[in-house]
Short mmCIF file of C-alpha atoms and ligand atoms in Angstrom, two decimals:
data_model
loop_
_atom_site.label_atom_id
_atom_site.label_comp_id
_atom_site.label_asym_id
_atom_site.label_seq_id
_atom_site.Cartn_x
_atom_site.Cartn_y
_atom_site.Cartn_z
CA MET A 12 129.17 49.84 123.96
CA LEU A 13 130.78 46.50 125.80
CA ILE A 14 131.94 46.20 128.93
CA LYS A 15 136.15 45.41 129.28
CA LEU A 16 136.46 42.71 131.00
CA ARG A 17 139.45 41.13 132.47
CA ASN A 18 138.96 37.51 132.58
CA HIS A 19 138.04 37.38 128.77
CA PHE A 20 137.76 33.82 127.75
CA ASP A 21 137.71 32.52 124.14
CA LEU A 22 134.93 31.22 121.84
CA LYS A 23 136.33 27.96 122.71
CA ALA A 24 135.70 27.95 125.89
CA PHE A 25 132.65 29.08 125.44
CA GLU A 26 131.91 26.14 123.11
CA ILE A 27 132.84 23.94 125.27
CA THR A 28 131.69 25.15 128.72
CA PRO A 29 128.76 23.26 128.48
CA LYS A 30 130.02 19.69 128.15
CA THR A 31 131.52 20.37 130.70
CA VAL A 32 129.42 21.58 133.54
CA PHE A 33 127.34 18.50 131.99
CA HIS A 34 130.36 16.12 132.69
CA GLN A 35 131.36 17.48 135.53
CA ARG A 36 127.56 16.52 136.89
CA ARG A 37 127.09 13.34 135.27
CA THR A 38 130.61 12.01 137.15
CA PHE A 39 129.11 13.45 140.39
CA LEU A 40 126.14 11.69 140.19
CA LYS A 41 127.91 8.22 139.35
CA ALA A 42 129.99 8.86 142.07
CA ALA A 43 126.92 9.46 144.48
CA ALA A 44 125.13 6.21 143.24
CA VAL A 45 128.41 4.29 143.41
CA ALA A 46 128.77 5.52 146.91
CA GLY A 47 125.63 5.23 148.25
CA GLY A 48 124.16 2.55 146.20
CA ALA A 49 120.50 3.59 147.41
CA LEU A 50 121.04 6.64 144.66
CA ILE A 51 121.13 4.58 141.66
CA GLY A 52 118.40 6.46 141.23
CA ALA A 53 119.91 9.68 140.32
CA MET A 54 121.50 8.79 137.22
CA ALA A 55 117.47 8.39 136.18
CA PRO A 56 117.50 12.33 134.77
CA VAL A 57 118.92 11.17 131.81
CA HIS A 58 116.19 8.78 130.36
CA ALA A 59 113.47 10.23 132.95
CA ARG A 60 110.22 10.85 130.77
CA GLY A 61 111.48 7.62 127.99
CA ILE A 62 113.45 11.31 126.52
CA ASN A 63 116.99 10.91 126.08
CA PHE A 64 118.65 13.95 127.56
CA ALA A 65 122.06 12.77 126.48
CA GLY A 66 120.74 12.44 122.79
CA VAL A 67 119.28 15.70 122.36
CA ALA A 68 120.54 18.12 119.31
CA LYS A 69 121.40 21.36 119.27
CA SER A 70 119.16 23.62 117.95
CA LYS A 71 120.29 26.10 115.05
CA TRP A 72 118.96 28.75 117.06
CA SER A 73 120.84 27.78 120.00
CA GLU A 74 124.26 30.40 119.97
CA ALA A 75 123.25 32.59 117.32
CA ALA A 76 122.29 35.84 119.42
CA LEU A 77 124.84 35.20 121.53
CA SER A 78 128.38 36.44 121.89
CA GLU A 79 132.29 35.94 123.04
CA HIS A 80 130.81 37.40 126.58
CA ASP A 81 128.10 35.42 127.14
CA GLN A 82 129.02 32.24 129.07
CA ILE A 83 127.37 29.94 130.56
CA SER A 84 125.79 30.28 133.83
CA THR A 85 126.88 27.53 136.45
CA TYR A 86 124.32 24.78 136.73
CA ASP A 87 124.44 25.83 140.76
CA ILE A 88 123.69 29.63 140.05
CA ALA A 89 121.00 28.86 138.22
CA THR A 90 118.92 25.57 139.87
CA GLU A 91 119.81 27.76 143.53
CA TYR A 92 118.87 31.37 142.32
CA ASN A 93 115.15 31.67 141.29
CA ASN A 94 112.00 33.30 141.20
CA PHE A 95 109.05 30.78 141.46
CA TYR A 96 106.88 32.46 144.09
CA GLU A 97 104.27 29.66 144.48
CA PHE A 98 107.18 28.35 147.23
CA GLY A 99 107.60 31.63 148.45
CA THR A 100 109.97 35.16 147.30
CA ASP A 101 112.85 34.26 148.34
CA LYS A 102 115.77 33.56 145.59
CA GLY A 103 116.52 30.73 147.59
CA ASP A 104 112.86 29.10 148.26
CA PRO A 105 112.37 27.22 145.16
CA ALA A 106 115.21 25.56 145.60
CA ARG A 107 114.40 24.63 149.37
CA TYR A 108 110.40 24.10 149.12
CA ALA A 109 110.01 23.10 144.85
CA GLY A 110 110.95 19.68 146.01
CA ARG A 111 107.52 18.21 146.86
CA LEU A 112 105.97 19.36 143.91
CA LYS A 113 104.48 16.10 142.23
CA THR A 114 105.28 16.00 138.95
CA LYS A 115 104.26 12.28 137.46
CA PRO A 116 102.05 12.18 136.13
CA TRP A 117 101.45 15.86 134.53
CA THR A 118 98.44 16.56 132.55
CA VAL A 119 97.83 20.21 130.47
CA ASN A 120 94.61 21.29 129.45
CA ILE A 121 93.80 23.16 126.46
CA ASP A 122 90.90 24.83 125.66
CA GLY A 123 89.69 28.06 123.67
CA LEU A 124 89.21 28.68 120.05
CA VAL A 125 91.35 25.53 119.06
CA GLU A 126 90.58 22.43 117.29
CA ASN A 127 92.06 19.96 119.12
CA PRO A 128 90.75 20.91 123.12
CA GLY A 129 91.66 18.42 125.58
CA THR A 130 93.43 16.70 128.70
CA TYR A 131 96.61 16.31 127.25
CA SER A 132 99.03 14.30 129.33
CA PHE A 133 102.86 15.08 129.57
CA GLN A 134 103.89 12.17 126.76
CA ASP A 135 101.23 13.70 124.77
CA LEU A 136 102.08 17.24 124.54
CA VAL A 137 106.09 16.65 124.30
CA ARG A 138 107.49 14.29 121.50
CA PRO A 139 110.91 13.62 122.46
CA HIS A 140 112.39 13.96 118.48
CA GLN A 141 111.12 17.28 118.29
CA LEU A 142 113.26 18.01 121.43
CA GLU A 143 115.86 20.84 121.41
CA GLU A 144 119.24 22.28 123.57
CA ARG A 145 119.13 25.36 123.13
CA VAL A 146 121.51 28.41 124.75
CA TYR A 147 119.63 31.41 125.79
CA ARG A 148 119.90 34.74 127.72
CA PHE A 149 117.59 35.50 130.49
CA ARG A 150 116.89 38.77 131.64
CA CYS A 151 114.80 39.40 135.26
CA VAL A 152 112.93 42.57 135.28
CA GLU A 153 114.66 42.56 138.70
CA GLY A 154 118.52 43.04 137.26
CA TRP A 155 119.52 39.85 136.54
CA SER A 156 120.41 37.97 133.70
CA MET A 157 121.79 34.44 133.38
CA VAL A 158 122.58 31.99 129.76
CA ILE A 159 120.97 28.82 129.73
CA PRO A 160 121.65 25.84 127.90
CA TRP A 161 117.42 24.66 128.14
CA VAL A 162 115.83 21.53 126.44
CA GLY A 163 112.56 22.02 125.47
CA ILE A 164 109.96 21.64 121.72
CA PRO A 165 109.03 24.91 120.12
CA LEU A 166 105.91 26.30 121.46
CA THR A 167 104.67 26.59 117.81
CA ASP A 168 105.52 22.66 116.65
CA VAL A 169 102.49 21.94 119.49
CA ILE A 170 100.26 24.85 118.74
CA LYS A 171 100.36 23.85 115.25
CA ARG A 172 99.29 20.05 116.15
CA LEU A 173 96.70 21.55 119.13
CA GLY A 174 95.41 23.75 115.16
CA PRO A 175 94.37 27.13 116.93
CA THR A 176 90.62 28.35 115.20
CA GLY A 177 90.95 31.50 112.56
CA SER A 178 89.79 33.81 115.36
CA ALA A 179 92.18 32.71 118.11
CA LYS A 180 94.56 36.09 118.29
CA TYR A 181 96.49 34.68 121.53
CA VAL A 182 97.45 32.31 124.12
CA ALA A 183 96.95 32.21 128.32
CA PHE A 184 99.00 30.19 130.40
CA GLU A 185 98.50 28.49 133.81
CA THR A 186 100.60 27.66 136.12
CA LEU A 187 99.08 24.74 138.40
CA LEU A 188 97.17 26.32 141.35
CA ASP A 189 97.44 23.74 144.32
CA PRO A 190 98.24 25.77 148.09
CA LYS A 191 98.89 22.19 149.11
CA GLN A 192 101.75 21.63 147.50
CA MET A 193 102.86 25.39 147.10
CA PRO A 194 102.70 26.80 149.80
CA GLY A 195 103.75 30.25 148.63
CA GLN A 196 100.52 30.42 147.47
CA ARG A 197 98.77 30.54 150.80
CA ARG A 198 100.00 34.15 151.12
CA ARG A 199 97.82 36.78 148.23
CA VAL A 200 101.49 37.70 147.22
CA LEU A 201 99.86 37.40 143.24
CA ASP A 202 96.89 36.62 142.38
CA TRP A 203 96.76 32.77 142.22
CA PRO A 204 96.85 31.27 139.65
CA TYR A 205 99.76 32.31 138.15
CA ARG A 206 98.61 34.08 134.41
CA GLU A 207 101.34 34.51 131.43
CA GLY A 208 100.29 35.44 127.95
CA LEU A 209 101.03 35.94 124.04
CA ARG A 210 100.09 36.98 121.04
CA LEU A 211 99.72 34.15 118.70
CA ASP A 212 102.24 35.41 116.51
CA GLU A 213 104.64 35.42 119.70
CA ALA A 214 103.48 31.92 121.03
CA MET A 215 104.93 30.73 117.15
CA HIS A 216 108.10 32.55 117.07
CA PRO A 217 110.47 30.02 116.39
CA LEU A 218 112.98 30.75 119.28
CA THR A 219 109.64 30.50 121.68
CA LEU A 220 110.37 27.01 123.60
CA LEU A 221 108.31 25.21 126.06
CA ALA A 222 111.28 23.70 128.32
CA VAL A 223 111.50 20.28 130.18
CA GLY A 224 115.14 20.54 130.51
CA LEU A 225 117.74 22.36 131.03
CA TYR A 226 121.63 21.27 131.27
CA GLY A 227 120.80 18.35 129.43
CA GLU A 228 118.80 16.91 132.21
CA GLU A 229 115.43 16.70 133.60
CA LEU A 230 114.20 20.64 134.78
CA PRO A 231 114.58 20.83 138.52
CA ASN A 232 110.66 21.07 140.12
CA GLN A 233 112.50 24.80 141.12
CA ASN A 234 112.56 25.74 137.41
CA GLY A 235 109.47 25.02 136.54
CA ALA A 236 109.22 21.45 136.01
CA PRO A 237 107.27 18.90 134.09
CA ILE A 238 107.51 22.09 131.79
CA ARG A 239 107.24 25.71 131.93
CA LEU A 240 107.48 28.58 128.66
CA VAL A 241 110.84 30.20 127.83
CA VAL A 242 110.55 33.40 125.86
CA PRO A 243 114.00 34.59 125.49
CA TRP A 244 113.67 38.33 124.60
CA LYS A 245 110.80 39.19 127.09
CA TYR A 246 111.61 39.57 130.72
CA GLY A 247 112.01 36.36 132.97
CA PHE A 248 108.49 36.70 134.50
CA LYS A 249 106.83 35.64 130.94
CA SER A 250 108.13 32.54 131.30
CA ILE A 251 105.74 30.67 133.38
CA LYS A 252 106.30 27.32 135.01
CA SER A 253 104.78 23.94 135.83
CA VAL A 254 102.41 24.75 133.00
CA VAL A 255 98.68 23.07 133.42
CA ARG A 256 96.35 24.76 130.96
CA ILE A 257 96.90 26.69 127.52
CA THR A 258 94.15 28.77 126.39
CA PHE A 259 93.33 30.11 123.62
CA THR A 260 91.76 33.23 122.57
CA ASP A 261 90.67 36.67 120.73
CA THR A 262 90.95 38.59 123.52
CA GLN A 263 94.49 39.89 125.54
CA PRO A 264 94.15 37.80 128.24
CA PRO A 265 95.05 38.87 131.90
CA THR A 266 98.17 38.19 132.99
CA SER A 267 99.37 37.69 137.17
CA TRP A 268 102.30 40.73 137.05
CA ASN A 269 100.08 42.89 134.67
CA MET A 270 97.49 42.56 137.03
CA SER A 271 99.47 43.19 140.45
CA ALA A 272 100.99 45.78 139.29
CA PRO A 273 99.67 47.62 135.65
CA ASN A 274 102.56 50.42 136.03
CA GLU A 275 105.15 48.44 136.51
CA TYR A 276 104.50 45.72 134.23
CA GLY A 277 102.71 45.72 130.31
CA PHE A 278 101.43 42.67 128.52
CA TYR A 279 104.31 42.49 126.64
CA SER A 280 106.99 43.33 128.76
CA ASN A 281 109.50 42.98 125.60
CA VAL A 282 113.56 43.49 127.27
CA ASN A 283 114.24 47.00 126.57
CA PRO A 284 116.30 49.15 128.52
CA LEU A 285 115.23 52.91 127.16
CA VAL A 286 111.70 51.18 129.06
CA ASP A 287 112.54 51.79 133.30
CA HIS A 288 110.94 50.49 135.22
CA PRO A 289 108.96 52.95 137.87
CA ARG A 290 111.17 51.58 140.72
CA TRP A 291 114.70 51.12 139.00
CA SER A 292 116.59 51.22 135.64
CA GLN A 293 116.41 48.48 133.02
CA ALA A 294 119.67 49.65 131.39
CA TRP A 295 122.23 47.48 132.94
CA GLU A 296 122.56 43.73 134.18
CA ARG A 297 124.43 41.54 136.23
CA ARG A 298 125.69 38.31 134.72
CA LEU A 299 125.19 35.82 138.03
CA GLY A 300 126.88 32.49 137.12
CA GLY A 301 129.41 33.62 135.31
CA GLU A 302 132.85 35.56 134.85
CA THR A 303 133.63 38.24 138.30
CA ASN A 304 135.67 41.64 138.02
CA ILE A 305 138.99 41.57 139.43
CA PHE A 306 137.33 42.27 142.44
CA GLY A 307 135.47 38.83 142.03
CA PHE A 308 132.26 41.47 142.03
CA VAL A 309 130.03 40.45 139.04
CA PRO A 310 130.08 43.33 136.80
CA LYS A 311 127.33 45.30 135.47
CA ARG A 312 126.58 44.86 131.30
CA PRO A 313 124.72 47.02 128.82
CA THR A 314 120.85 45.49 128.79
CA LEU A 315 120.26 44.42 124.83
CA PHE A 316 117.51 45.51 123.09
CA LEU A 317 115.53 43.05 122.64
CA ASN A 318 117.22 40.88 124.83
CA GLY A 319 119.87 40.31 121.92
CA TYR A 320 117.30 39.08 119.56
CA GLU A 321 116.60 42.04 118.29
CA GLU A 322 117.45 40.74 114.63
CA ASP A 323 114.56 37.41 115.52
CA VAL A 324 111.93 39.55 116.98
CA ALA A 325 111.58 43.44 116.00
CA ALA A 326 109.79 42.87 112.95
CA LEU A 327 106.61 41.52 115.41
CA TYR A 328 106.75 44.55 116.25
CA ALA A 329 107.06 46.98 113.35
CA GLY A 330 104.54 49.84 113.93
CA MET A 331 103.91 49.31 117.75
CA ASN A 332 105.08 51.95 119.84
CA LEU A 333 107.43 49.86 121.99
CA ALA A 334 107.40 52.77 125.19
CA LYS A 335 103.88 52.43 125.45
CA ASN A 336 103.64 49.45 124.62
CA TYR A 337 106.27 47.73 127.51
N1 MTE B 403 104.80 29.74 138.01
C1 MTE B 403 105.79 31.11 138.23
N2 MTE B 403 106.03 31.33 137.16
C2 MTE B 403 106.90 32.24 136.88
C3 MTE B 403 107.49 32.67 137.64
C4 MTE B 403 106.66 32.57 139.07
O1 MTE B 403 106.77 33.30 140.12
N3 MTE B 403 105.51 31.48 139.40
N4 MTE B 403 108.71 33.91 138.14
C5 MTE B 403 108.89 34.48 137.29
C6 MTE B 403 110.25 35.18 136.59
S1 MTE B 403 109.94 36.62 137.57
C7 MTE B 403 111.12 34.62 136.54
S2 MTE B 403 112.49 35.94 136.28
C8 MTE B 403 111.61 33.32 136.20
C9 MTE B 403 112.64 32.93 136.66
O2 MTE B 403 113.08 31.15 135.92
P1 MTE B 403 113.90 29.95 136.99
O3 MTE B 403 114.29 30.12 138.47
O4 MTE B 403 114.36 28.94 135.96
O5 MTE B 403 115.75 31.38 136.11
O6 MTE B 403 110.66 32.37 136.52
C10 MTE B 403 109.03 33.42 136.09
N5 MTE B 403 108.62 32.48 136.03
MO1 MO B 404 112.14 37.88 136.97
#
């Protein structure tokens, strides 16, 4: 079922949206640099960390699963309406407070059942020539969703280089633990550090991305700089931000939300309109930063099974009862 939208746009408009957004933003940055003089640094994100974001190619996985109803969300909503509890539980807190997070230099510890463990710098882990741009749907368990053009490296490419041993079955991820930089960690909203995990085959699915940028530029801190996971067929909370540790294990790793409320958040957390969260329906969503209806409201739209990536990822769950393994 599709909701009829009044401000229906055609595919052509959809295709030019990201470029227009990038262009406007670049123009703005340039203007700011000229006006401010000292703001010349504002142009830096394009070439930061040795990455030429402008030169990153679109992936064949980019818009594959999207329709003409999937307008790219505005840059502002994607970077000002965030969940990053390390900086507070308000949607605006990450944009307000994440600026104090120091992301350069950044290292990621690789350990567990893997051939090449160790401390990797951002540059060791992210090979610029492996970066791609991918436009993905992103669905939060709270009922909102966005469409975001990420820049990242397929996690599978990183995993292949690290070389999990034959007994590795899962991959665990951890966010930085540092209450000095992350004031939200002074409150025990979650059991810090933030933890997530995937089954190894989920982690190695070609759609799973280690993102380092969005909208053609470096990730803002509030979106999980300098490196975060993006798993488009799972609820947003699986997409862990500001990752400092990746561990290969043979047992299912504990995850933050599963630990804090096991009856609400399962290990898999696949987007599934038929499996309701105990406190709310998961059948609908509101797409933010896109179309509004004739009354200026963001209309509800049906949530798609596996967030619309069913064709690509359903085989991962063959024979599993997804109402039980939610
Ligand atoms: N470390 C960490 N990662 C996190 C979160 C968090 O609080 N801490 N929130 C999650 C949730 S609930 C969502 S919806 C997404 C939001 O990502 P975005 O702000 O880039 O849209 O980040 C996820 N990753
Ligand atoms: Mo979320």
